[in-house]
Coordinates of C-alpha atoms in Angstrom, one line a residue:
Chain A
M1 CA 95.0 -138.4 161.3
T2 CA 94.4 -136.6 164.5
P3 CA 92.7 -133.1 164.0
V4 CA 94.8 -130.0 164.8
V5 CA 92.3 -128.9 167.3
E6 CA 88.7 -130.4 168.5
L7 CA 86.2 -129.6 171.0
S8 CA 84.0 -132.5 172.3
K9 CA 80.8 -131.9 174.3
V10 CA 82.1 -128.3 175.8
R11 CA 79.8 -126.5 177.9
K12 CA 80.9 -123.0 179.7
V13 CA 79.2 -121.6 182.0
Y14 CA 80.2 -118.1 183.9
P15 CA 79.1 -118.4 187.4
G16 CA 76.5 -116.0 188.5
P17 CA 72.7 -116.2 189.6
G18 CA 70.1 -118.3 187.8
A19 CA 68.7 -121.8 187.6
S20 CA 71.8 -123.4 186.0
G21 CA 74.1 -121.5 188.3
G22 CA 75.1 -118.7 186.0
H23 CA 75.1 -117.9 182.6
V24 CA 75.6 -120.6 179.9
A25 CA 77.6 -119.3 176.9
L26 CA 78.1 -122.8 175.7
E27 CA 75.9 -125.8 175.8
D28 CA 77.5 -129.2 174.2
V29 CA 79.7 -127.7 171.4
T30 CA 81.6 -130.5 169.6
F31 CA 83.6 -130.0 166.2
E32 CA 87.2 -130.5 165.0
V33 CA 89.2 -128.9 162.8
A34 CA 91.6 -130.9 160.2
R35 CA 95.5 -129.9 159.3
G36 CA 95.4 -127.2 156.7
E37 CA 91.9 -126.5 157.2
F38 CA 90.2 -122.9 157.1
V39 CA 87.0 -123.0 159.3
C40 CA 85.1 -120.2 159.9
V41 CA 82.6 -120.1 163.1
V42 CA 79.5 -118.0 162.7
G43 CA 76.7 -117.3 164.6
P44 CA 73.8 -114.7 166.0
S45 CA 75.3 -112.2 168.5
G46 CA 75.3 -113.5 172.2
A47 CA 76.1 -117.2 170.9
G48 CA 79.0 -117.6 172.6
K49 CA 81.7 -117.0 170.0
S50 CA 84.3 -115.3 171.8
T51 CA 83.9 -117.9 174.8
L52 CA 84.6 -120.8 172.1
L53 CA 87.8 -119.1 170.8
R54 CA 88.8 -119.1 174.4
C55 CA 87.9 -122.8 174.9
L56 CA 89.7 -123.1 171.4
T57 CA 92.6 -121.3 172.4
G58 CA 93.1 -122.6 175.9
L59 CA 92.7 -118.8 177.4
A60 CA 89.6 -120.6 179.0
A61 CA 88.9 -123.9 180.2
P62 CA 85.4 -125.7 179.6
T63 CA 83.3 -126.1 182.4
S64 CA 82.8 -129.6 181.4
G65 CA 83.6 -131.2 178.1
E66 CA 87.3 -131.3 176.5
A67 CA 89.4 -129.2 174.2
R68 CA 92.3 -130.9 172.3
F69 CA 95.3 -129.5 170.5
G70 CA 97.0 -131.8 168.5
G71 CA 95.3 -134.9 171.0
E72 CA 96.1 -133.5 173.9
A73 CA 93.8 -131.5 176.4
L74 CA 94.5 -127.8 176.6
R75 CA 95.6 -126.4 179.8
S76 CA 96.9 -123.0 178.2
V77 CA 97.5 -121.5 175.3
P78 CA 100.5 -123.8 173.5
A79 CA 103.5 -122.4 171.8
A80 CA 101.8 -123.9 168.5
V81 CA 99.0 -121.2 168.5
G82 CA 98.7 -117.8 167.3
V83 CA 95.6 -115.8 168.1
V84 CA 94.4 -112.4 166.6
F85 CA 92.2 -110.3 168.7
Q86 CA 89.5 -108.4 167.7
D87 CA 90.6 -104.9 169.2
Y88 CA 94.1 -104.4 167.9
G89 CA 94.5 -100.9 169.7
R90 CA 94.3 -103.0 172.8
S91 CA 96.3 -106.2 171.6
L92 CA 99.5 -104.3 170.1
Y93 CA 101.6 -103.0 173.1
P94 CA 101.6 -99.2 172.7
W95 CA 105.2 -99.1 174.3
L96 CA 107.0 -101.2 171.6
T97 CA 107.6 -100.6 168.1
V98 CA 106.2 -102.8 165.7
S99 CA 109.2 -104.5 165.3
R100 CA 109.1 -105.2 169.0
N101 CA 105.9 -106.3 169.3
I102 CA 106.5 -108.8 166.7
E103 CA 109.7 -109.9 168.2
L104 CA 108.1 -110.5 171.7
P105 CA 106.9 -113.9 170.8
L106 CA 110.2 -115.0 169.5
K107 CA 112.0 -113.1 172.3
V108 CA 110.3 -115.3 174.9
R109 CA 110.9 -118.6 172.8
G110 CA 114.7 -117.9 173.4
V111 CA 115.1 -117.1 169.5
P112 CA 118.9 -115.6 169.1
R113 CA 118.6 -111.7 167.9
A114 CA 120.0 -112.1 164.8
E115 CA 117.4 -114.5 163.7
R116 CA 114.5 -112.5 165.4
S117 CA 115.3 -109.4 163.4
G118 CA 115.3 -111.6 160.0
R119 CA 112.0 -113.2 160.6
T120 CA 110.3 -109.8 161.6
A121 CA 111.6 -108.3 158.7
D122 CA 110.5 -111.2 156.5
V123 CA 106.9 -111.6 158.2
L124 CA 106.6 -107.9 157.7
A125 CA 107.0 -108.0 154.3
S126 CA 104.3 -110.8 153.8
V127 CA 101.8 -108.6 155.3
G128 CA 103.0 -105.5 153.4
L129 CA 104.5 -103.6 155.9
A130 CA 108.0 -103.8 155.3
D131 CA 109.0 -100.3 156.2
A132 CA 106.5 -99.9 159.4
G133 CA 108.9 -101.5 161.7
R134 CA 110.6 -98.4 163.5
K135 CA 106.8 -97.0 164.0
Y136 CA 104.8 -97.3 166.9
P137 CA 101.2 -99.1 166.4
W138 CA 99.2 -96.0 167.3
Q139 CA 101.1 -94.0 164.5
L140 CA 99.4 -96.6 161.8
S141 CA 95.9 -96.9 160.4
G142 CA 93.8 -99.2 161.9
G143 CA 94.3 -101.8 159.1
M144 CA 97.8 -101.5 159.3
Q145 CA 97.6 -102.2 163.1
Q146 CA 95.5 -105.4 162.7
R147 CA 98.2 -106.5 159.8
V148 CA 100.6 -105.7 162.4
A149 CA 98.8 -108.0 165.2
I150 CA 98.8 -111.0 162.2
A151 CA 102.4 -110.5 161.6
R152 CA 103.0 -111.0 165.2
A153 CA 101.0 -114.2 165.6
L154 CA 102.4 -115.7 162.4
V155 CA 105.9 -114.9 163.3
Y156 CA 106.5 -118.0 165.4
R157 CA 105.0 -120.4 162.5
P158 CA 102.1 -121.4 164.6
D159 CA 100.1 -124.7 163.5
L160 CA 96.9 -123.1 163.8
L161 CA 95.8 -119.3 163.7
V162 CA 92.7 -118.2 165.5
M163 CA 91.3 -115.1 164.7
D164 CA 88.2 -113.4 166.9
E165 CA 86.6 -110.9 164.4
P166 CA 89.5 -109.5 163.2
F167 CA 88.0 -106.8 160.7
A168 CA 84.8 -105.9 162.7
S169 CA 86.2 -102.6 163.2
V170 CA 88.1 -101.8 159.8
D171 CA 86.3 -100.2 157.0
A172 CA 85.0 -102.3 154.0
Q173 CA 87.3 -101.5 151.6
T174 CA 90.2 -102.5 153.8
R175 CA 88.4 -105.5 155.3
F176 CA 88.3 -106.9 151.7
G177 CA 92.3 -106.5 151.5
L178 CA 92.6 -107.9 154.2
E179 CA 90.8 -111.2 153.7
D180 CA 92.8 -111.5 150.6
L181 CA 95.6 -110.9 152.9
V182 CA 94.8 -114.1 155.0
L183 CA 94.1 -116.1 152.6
R184 CA 97.4 -115.3 151.0
V185 CA 99.5 -116.0 154.4
R186 CA 97.4 -119.1 155.0
A187 CA 98.8 -120.7 151.7
E188 CA 102.4 -119.1 152.3
F189 CA 102.6 -120.3 155.7
G190 CA 100.7 -123.5 155.3
V191 CA 98.7 -122.6 158.7
T192 CA 95.3 -123.8 160.0
V193 CA 93.1 -121.2 160.6
V194 CA 89.9 -120.9 162.8
F195 CA 88.4 -117.7 161.8
V196 CA 85.1 -116.4 164.3
T197 CA 83.1 -113.8 162.5
H198 CA 79.5 -112.5 162.2
D199 CA 80.0 -111.3 158.7
I200 CA 78.3 -114.6 156.5
D201 CA 79.5 -113.1 153.4
E202 CA 83.3 -113.0 155.0
A203 CA 82.6 -116.4 156.2
V204 CA 81.6 -117.9 152.9
Y205 CA 84.5 -116.4 151.1
L206 CA 87.5 -117.2 153.2
A207 CA 86.1 -120.8 154.6
D208 CA 86.8 -124.5 153.4
R209 CA 83.9 -125.1 156.3
V210 CA 81.7 -122.9 158.3
V211 CA 80.5 -123.9 161.8
V212 CA 77.0 -122.0 162.6
L213 CA 76.4 -121.5 166.4
S214 CA 72.6 -121.5 167.5
R215 CA 71.4 -118.9 169.7
P216 CA 72.3 -118.7 173.2
P217 CA 73.4 -120.9 175.1
G218 CA 75.4 -121.8 172.1
T219 CA 75.3 -125.1 170.3
V220 CA 76.4 -126.2 167.1
S221 CA 73.6 -125.9 164.6
E222 CA 75.1 -127.2 161.5
V223 CA 78.4 -127.2 159.8
V224 CA 78.6 -126.3 156.0
D225 CA 81.1 -127.7 153.6
I226 CA 81.8 -124.6 151.1
S227 CA 82.5 -125.9 148.1
L228 CA 83.9 -122.8 146.3
P229 CA 87.1 -122.9 143.9
G230 CA 90.3 -121.6 144.9
P231 CA 92.1 -119.4 144.7
R232 CA 89.3 -116.7 145.7
D233 CA 88.8 -113.6 144.2
Q234 CA 86.8 -110.6 146.0
I235 CA 84.6 -110.3 142.5
A236 CA 84.6 -113.5 140.4
T237 CA 83.7 -115.5 143.6
K238 CA 81.0 -113.5 145.2
R239 CA 79.6 -113.5 141.8
M240 CA 79.2 -117.1 141.7
E241 CA 75.8 -118.8 142.2
E242 CA 77.1 -121.0 144.8
F243 CA 78.4 -118.2 146.9
A244 CA 74.7 -116.8 146.8
R245 CA 73.5 -120.1 147.4
H246 CA 75.9 -120.8 150.6
R247 CA 75.0 -117.1 151.7
E248 CA 71.0 -117.6 151.8
H249 CA 71.5 -120.9 153.5
L250 CA 73.9 -119.7 156.2
L251 CA 71.9 -116.3 156.4
G252 CA 68.7 -118.5 156.9
L253 CA 70.3 -120.4 160.0
V254 CA 71.6 -117.4 161.6
M255 CA 68.4 -115.3 161.4
T256 CA 65.9 -118.3 162.4
R257 CA 67.3 -120.2 165.0
Chain B
M1 CA 92.4 -77.1 170.5
P2 CA 94.4 -73.9 170.9
R3 CA 97.1 -73.5 168.1
S4 CA 100.4 -74.4 169.4
L5 CA 102.9 -71.8 170.3
S6 CA 106.5 -71.7 169.1
L7 CA 109.7 -72.4 171.7
T8 CA 110.2 -69.0 172.7
G9 CA 106.7 -68.3 173.0
R10 CA 106.1 -71.5 175.3
I11 CA 108.9 -70.3 177.5
L12 CA 107.8 -66.8 177.7
T13 CA 104.3 -67.8 178.8
R14 CA 106.0 -69.9 181.7
L15 CA 108.8 -67.3 182.8
W16 CA 106.9 -64.0 182.7
L17 CA 105.3 -64.2 186.3
P18 CA 108.0 -65.6 188.5
V19 CA 110.4 -62.9 186.7
V20 CA 107.8 -60.3 187.3
L21 CA 107.7 -61.6 191.1
A22 CA 111.5 -61.6 191.5
A23 CA 111.7 -58.0 190.3
A24 CA 109.1 -56.8 192.3
W25 CA 110.8 -58.6 195.2
W26 CA 114.2 -57.2 194.1
V27 CA 113.1 -53.4 194.0
S28 CA 110.8 -53.5 196.9
S29 CA 113.3 -54.9 199.2
A30 CA 116.0 -52.7 197.6
G31 CA 116.4 -50.3 200.6
S32 CA 115.0 -52.4 203.3
T33 CA 116.4 -51.9 206.5
S34 CA 114.6 -54.6 208.2
L35 CA 116.4 -57.2 210.2
Y36 CA 113.4 -59.9 208.9
F37 CA 113.5 -58.6 205.5
P38 CA 116.8 -58.2 204.1
P39 CA 117.3 -57.1 200.7
L40 CA 116.9 -59.7 198.1
S41 CA 120.4 -58.8 196.6
K42 CA 121.8 -59.6 200.2
I43 CA 120.1 -63.1 200.1
L44 CA 121.2 -63.9 196.7
A45 CA 124.5 -63.0 197.7
A46 CA 124.3 -65.1 200.6
V47 CA 123.0 -68.3 198.6
W48 CA 126.3 -67.8 196.4
T49 CA 128.8 -67.2 199.3
Q50 CA 127.5 -69.7 201.8
W51 CA 125.9 -72.5 199.5
A52 CA 127.6 -72.5 196.2
A53 CA 131.2 -71.4 197.4
G54 CA 131.3 -71.2 201.3
P55 CA 130.6 -73.5 204.5
A56 CA 126.9 -74.5 203.9
R57 CA 128.0 -76.8 200.9
A58 CA 128.3 -79.7 203.6
Q59 CA 124.5 -78.8 204.7
L60 CA 123.5 -79.4 201.2
A61 CA 125.5 -82.4 200.3
S62 CA 124.1 -84.1 203.3
S63 CA 120.7 -83.3 202.5
L64 CA 120.7 -84.5 199.0
E65 CA 122.4 -87.5 200.4
H66 CA 119.4 -88.0 202.6
L67 CA 117.0 -87.4 200.0
V68 CA 118.5 -89.4 197.3
T69 CA 119.1 -92.4 199.5
G70 CA 115.3 -92.1 201.0
Y71 CA 113.8 -91.5 197.7
A72 CA 115.3 -94.6 195.8
L73 CA 114.5 -96.6 198.9
A74 CA 110.8 -95.3 198.3
C75 CA 110.7 -96.1 194.7
L76 CA 111.9 -99.7 195.3
L77 CA 109.6 -100.4 198.1
G78 CA 106.7 -98.9 196.7
V79 CA 106.6 -100.5 193.4
G80 CA 107.8 -103.7 195.2
F81 CA 105.2 -103.9 197.6
G82 CA 102.5 -102.7 195.0
A83 CA 103.4 -105.3 192.6
L84 CA 103.4 -108.0 195.6
L85 CA 100.1 -106.7 197.0
W86 CA 98.7 -106.9 193.1
S87 CA 99.6 -110.4 192.9
L88 CA 98.6 -111.8 196.0
R89 CA 94.8 -110.8 196.1
H90 CA 94.1 -112.3 199.7
V91 CA 96.7 -110.2 201.0
R92 CA 95.6 -107.1 199.1
D93 CA 92.2 -107.7 200.7
A94 CA 93.4 -108.3 204.2
T95 CA 95.6 -105.4 204.4
S96 CA 94.2 -102.8 202.4
P97 CA 92.3 -101.1 205.2
Y98 CA 95.8 -100.4 207.0
V99 CA 97.4 -99.2 203.8
Y100 CA 95.4 -96.5 203.7
F101 CA 95.5 -95.9 207.4
L102 CA 99.2 -95.7 207.0
Y103 CA 98.9 -93.4 203.9
V104 CA 96.4 -91.1 205.7
L105 CA 98.9 -90.6 208.9
P106 CA 100.9 -87.3 208.4
A107 CA 104.5 -88.7 208.4
P108 CA 106.1 -85.7 210.2
V109 CA 104.6 -86.7 213.5
L110 CA 106.4 -90.3 213.2
V111 CA 109.5 -88.0 213.5
P112 CA 109.7 -88.9 217.1
A113 CA 109.2 -92.4 216.9
A114 CA 111.9 -92.5 214.2
M115 CA 114.1 -90.6 216.7
T116 CA 113.5 -93.2 219.3
L117 CA 113.8 -96.2 217.2
F118 CA 116.8 -95.2 214.8
G119 CA 118.5 -92.2 216.8
L120 CA 119.3 -88.9 215.4
G121 CA 121.7 -90.0 212.6
F122 CA 121.3 -90.6 208.9
S123 CA 119.5 -93.8 209.2
M124 CA 116.6 -92.1 211.0
K125 CA 116.2 -89.7 208.3
V126 CA 116.4 -91.8 205.1
V127 CA 113.9 -94.4 207.1
L128 CA 111.4 -91.2 207.7
I129 CA 111.7 -90.1 204.0
A130 CA 111.5 -93.8 202.6
F131 CA 108.3 -94.5 205.1
A132 CA 106.5 -91.4 204.2
A133 CA 107.4 -91.4 200.2
M134 CA 106.5 -94.9 200.0
W135 CA 102.8 -94.7 199.8
P136 CA 102.1 -92.5 196.8
V137 CA 104.0 -95.0 194.8
L138 CA 102.7 -98.0 196.3
L139 CA 99.2 -97.0 196.1
N140 CA 99.4 -95.5 192.4
T141 CA 101.7 -99.0 191.4
L142 CA 98.5 -101.1 193.1
D143 CA 96.0 -98.9 191.1
G144 CA 97.8 -98.8 187.7
M145 CA 98.5 -102.4 187.9
R146 CA 94.8 -103.2 188.5
G147 CA 93.6 -101.3 185.8
V148 CA 95.5 -103.1 182.9
D149 CA 93.5 -103.9 180.3
P150 CA 92.5 -108.0 180.1
V151 CA 93.1 -108.0 176.4
A152 CA 96.6 -106.8 176.8
L153 CA 96.9 -110.0 179.4
D154 CA 95.1 -112.6 176.9
T155 CA 97.5 -111.3 174.4
A156 CA 100.5 -111.9 176.3
R157 CA 99.3 -115.2 177.4
A158 CA 98.5 -116.3 173.7
L159 CA 102.0 -114.8 172.4
G160 CA 103.3 -117.5 175.3
V161 CA 104.7 -114.8 177.8
P162 CA 105.6 -116.7 180.9
P163 CA 104.0 -115.4 184.2
A164 CA 107.0 -113.6 185.8
R165 CA 107.4 -111.9 182.7
R166 CA 104.0 -111.0 182.1
V167 CA 103.9 -109.1 185.2
L168 CA 107.2 -107.0 184.2
S169 CA 106.9 -106.4 180.9
V170 CA 103.1 -106.1 180.3
V171 CA 101.7 -105.2 183.4
L172 CA 103.9 -102.8 185.2
R173 CA 104.6 -101.4 181.8
A174 CA 101.2 -100.6 180.9
A175 CA 100.8 -99.7 184.9
S176 CA 103.9 -97.1 184.3
P177 CA 102.2 -93.8 183.4
Q178 CA 100.5 -94.1 186.8
I179 CA 103.2 -95.1 188.7
A180 CA 104.9 -92.4 187.1
A181 CA 102.5 -90.2 188.7
G182 CA 103.2 -91.8 191.8
L183 CA 106.9 -91.4 191.5
R184 CA 106.2 -87.4 191.4
N185 CA 104.0 -87.2 194.1
S186 CA 106.3 -89.0 196.4
L187 CA 109.1 -86.9 195.2
Q188 CA 107.4 -83.9 196.9
V189 CA 106.5 -85.8 200.0
A190 CA 110.2 -86.9 200.2
I191 CA 111.7 -83.3 199.9
I192 CA 109.3 -82.1 202.7
L193 CA 110.3 -85.2 205.2
M194 CA 113.8 -84.1 204.0
V195 CA 113.6 -80.7 205.5
V196 CA 111.1 -82.0 208.7
S197 CA 113.8 -84.7 209.7
E198 CA 116.5 -82.1 209.6
W199 CA 114.5 -79.3 212.0
V200 CA 114.6 -81.4 214.5
A201 CA 117.5 -82.4 216.8
S202 CA 119.9 -82.6 213.8
T203 CA 123.2 -80.9 213.5
D204 CA 123.4 -81.2 209.5
G205 CA 121.2 -80.3 206.3
I206 CA 119.5 -77.4 205.0
G207 CA 116.5 -78.0 207.3
Y208 CA 119.3 -77.5 210.3
Y209 CA 120.7 -74.6 208.6
I210 CA 117.3 -72.8 208.1
V211 CA 116.3 -73.4 211.6
N212 CA 119.8 -72.6 213.2
S213 CA 119.8 -69.3 211.5
Q214 CA 116.8 -68.3 212.7
E215 CA 117.4 -69.0 216.3
S216 CA 121.1 -67.0 215.7
F217 CA 119.2 -63.8 214.0
D218 CA 120.7 -64.8 210.8
Y219 CA 117.6 -64.0 208.7
T220 CA 119.8 -63.5 205.2
G221 CA 121.0 -67.1 206.3
M222 CA 117.4 -68.1 206.6
W223 CA 116.0 -66.9 203.5
S224 CA 119.2 -68.2 201.6
G225 CA 118.4 -71.6 202.8
I226 CA 114.5 -71.3 201.7
I227 CA 115.9 -70.0 198.2
V228 CA 118.3 -73.1 198.3
L229 CA 115.3 -75.5 198.8
A230 CA 113.0 -73.5 196.2
I231 CA 115.8 -74.6 193.7
I232 CA 116.4 -78.2 194.7
G233 CA 112.3 -78.7 194.3
T234 CA 112.6 -77.0 191.0
V235 CA 115.6 -78.8 189.6
A236 CA 114.3 -82.0 190.9
N237 CA 110.8 -81.7 189.2
L238 CA 112.3 -80.4 186.0
A239 CA 114.6 -83.8 186.1
F240 CA 111.4 -85.9 186.8
V241 CA 109.7 -84.3 184.0
A242 CA 112.5 -84.3 181.9
A243 CA 113.0 -88.1 182.4
E244 CA 109.1 -89.0 182.1
N245 CA 109.0 -87.3 178.6
R246 CA 111.7 -89.8 177.5
I247 CA 110.6 -92.8 179.1
L248 CA 106.9 -92.3 178.8
H249 CA 107.1 -90.6 175.4
W250 CA 104.7 -93.6 173.8
H251 CA 102.5 -93.0 176.3
Y252 CA 101.8 -89.4 175.3
G253 CA 102.3 -90.2 171.5
A254 CA 99.3 -92.3 171.9
R255 CA 97.2 -90.3 173.9
A256 CA 97.8 -87.4 171.3
V257 CA 96.9 -89.5 168.3
E258 CA 93.8 -90.7 170.4
G259 CA 92.7 -87.1 171.1
A260 CA 93.3 -86.3 167.7
R261 CA 90.5 -89.0 166.1

């Protein structure tokens, strides 16, 4: 079976002064994500996590190497990819209501009006915001805004959902709720997830596999299988001995290299 | 932050000064026998008999026609060329010195040139208004579009919004508060050019009426024309602000929330 998305020998250089012809963000990154998998990408700051995400979604082209989605080289963001950005405040359009933000990707895909509003209501209910459709994003709390962004990325039923440190700017309690929400919608929509984070606990809690990036320039230093049973639970899972073991191992990787 | 006033309070804060000034003018000019400064009561009577009910209504109508046509053209051309320059980076780099050159040129000096090219009629005035009022819109559109958040653009690409639609429903929309500032600036320029274009070798419009009254020693008529101009400017501005508050309510709402956090 072909993987949903794969990177092979991806190198990304941002032009500028320097011996290597600029800033090398990624150096020889290779990994793949199978259908239905939940993969987290962790690494020290500056390891090129965001660059990796841009190459993975087709927002940026690698300098060399190749990014493939469904076996085909990425040239732009495929219609079957959903992206959730870290900064929901800049990613949600303030001039559109919550419903219209979510309807936008359906509109550009030519989905008829009646179906659009039905699907928007459904996905809003899935993220627990059934009553927020008529509000504007800026009238909601940060956690609610990020749920709107997740709903907007899910409404066109993508095969792959890519999230870039989506919960980095919400408080801890909200974050736990959102993590469980992501696990729930992943099961509900049967979507493959790549989740970039700098939080090791979050990665272990969510992932089937964790890709660890090295210090810059980023390469894959290790891929760790997370053998925790599902469904995960914020208290029970995090109390497990295995959780602690994975956590320690990953922290060691991120801190020392 | 100051406590917000009630609606009546807000209206009173805005209105007390003009009311006091108008009253002062009315009282001090009441017994005036000066040819140049007739009593305000006589001027206001002329506004009514000449402009609202009388023969000057034709001048008012033709002025408004010049203004509306010229301003509408300026808005379309300004936003259109602004968006075009934004999307063609090389053209933008090549043209920007000239754009600023034309922008800083005081438009009234173009009246003789416009007369030579377009004669003395309707088209000369409309072209002049459109040309002069285009620049604030154009520059604000360009600037607003350049300031669009890259995350907003990435989001549009990720959602599958096609390029042309990205410009219309994301970039222009995000730039709309600044475009509105340009449109408002252009409105003032358009009103100025409306009057100036009617001063010179013209036989219609408010500007013509004012100059003509002054030349024929009808100072009451002259003052009434000036008051009518002030009324046009005020009404146009109020209408603009009302439309802006409606269309950009999301912008003010989001900004208020940001300020409160």
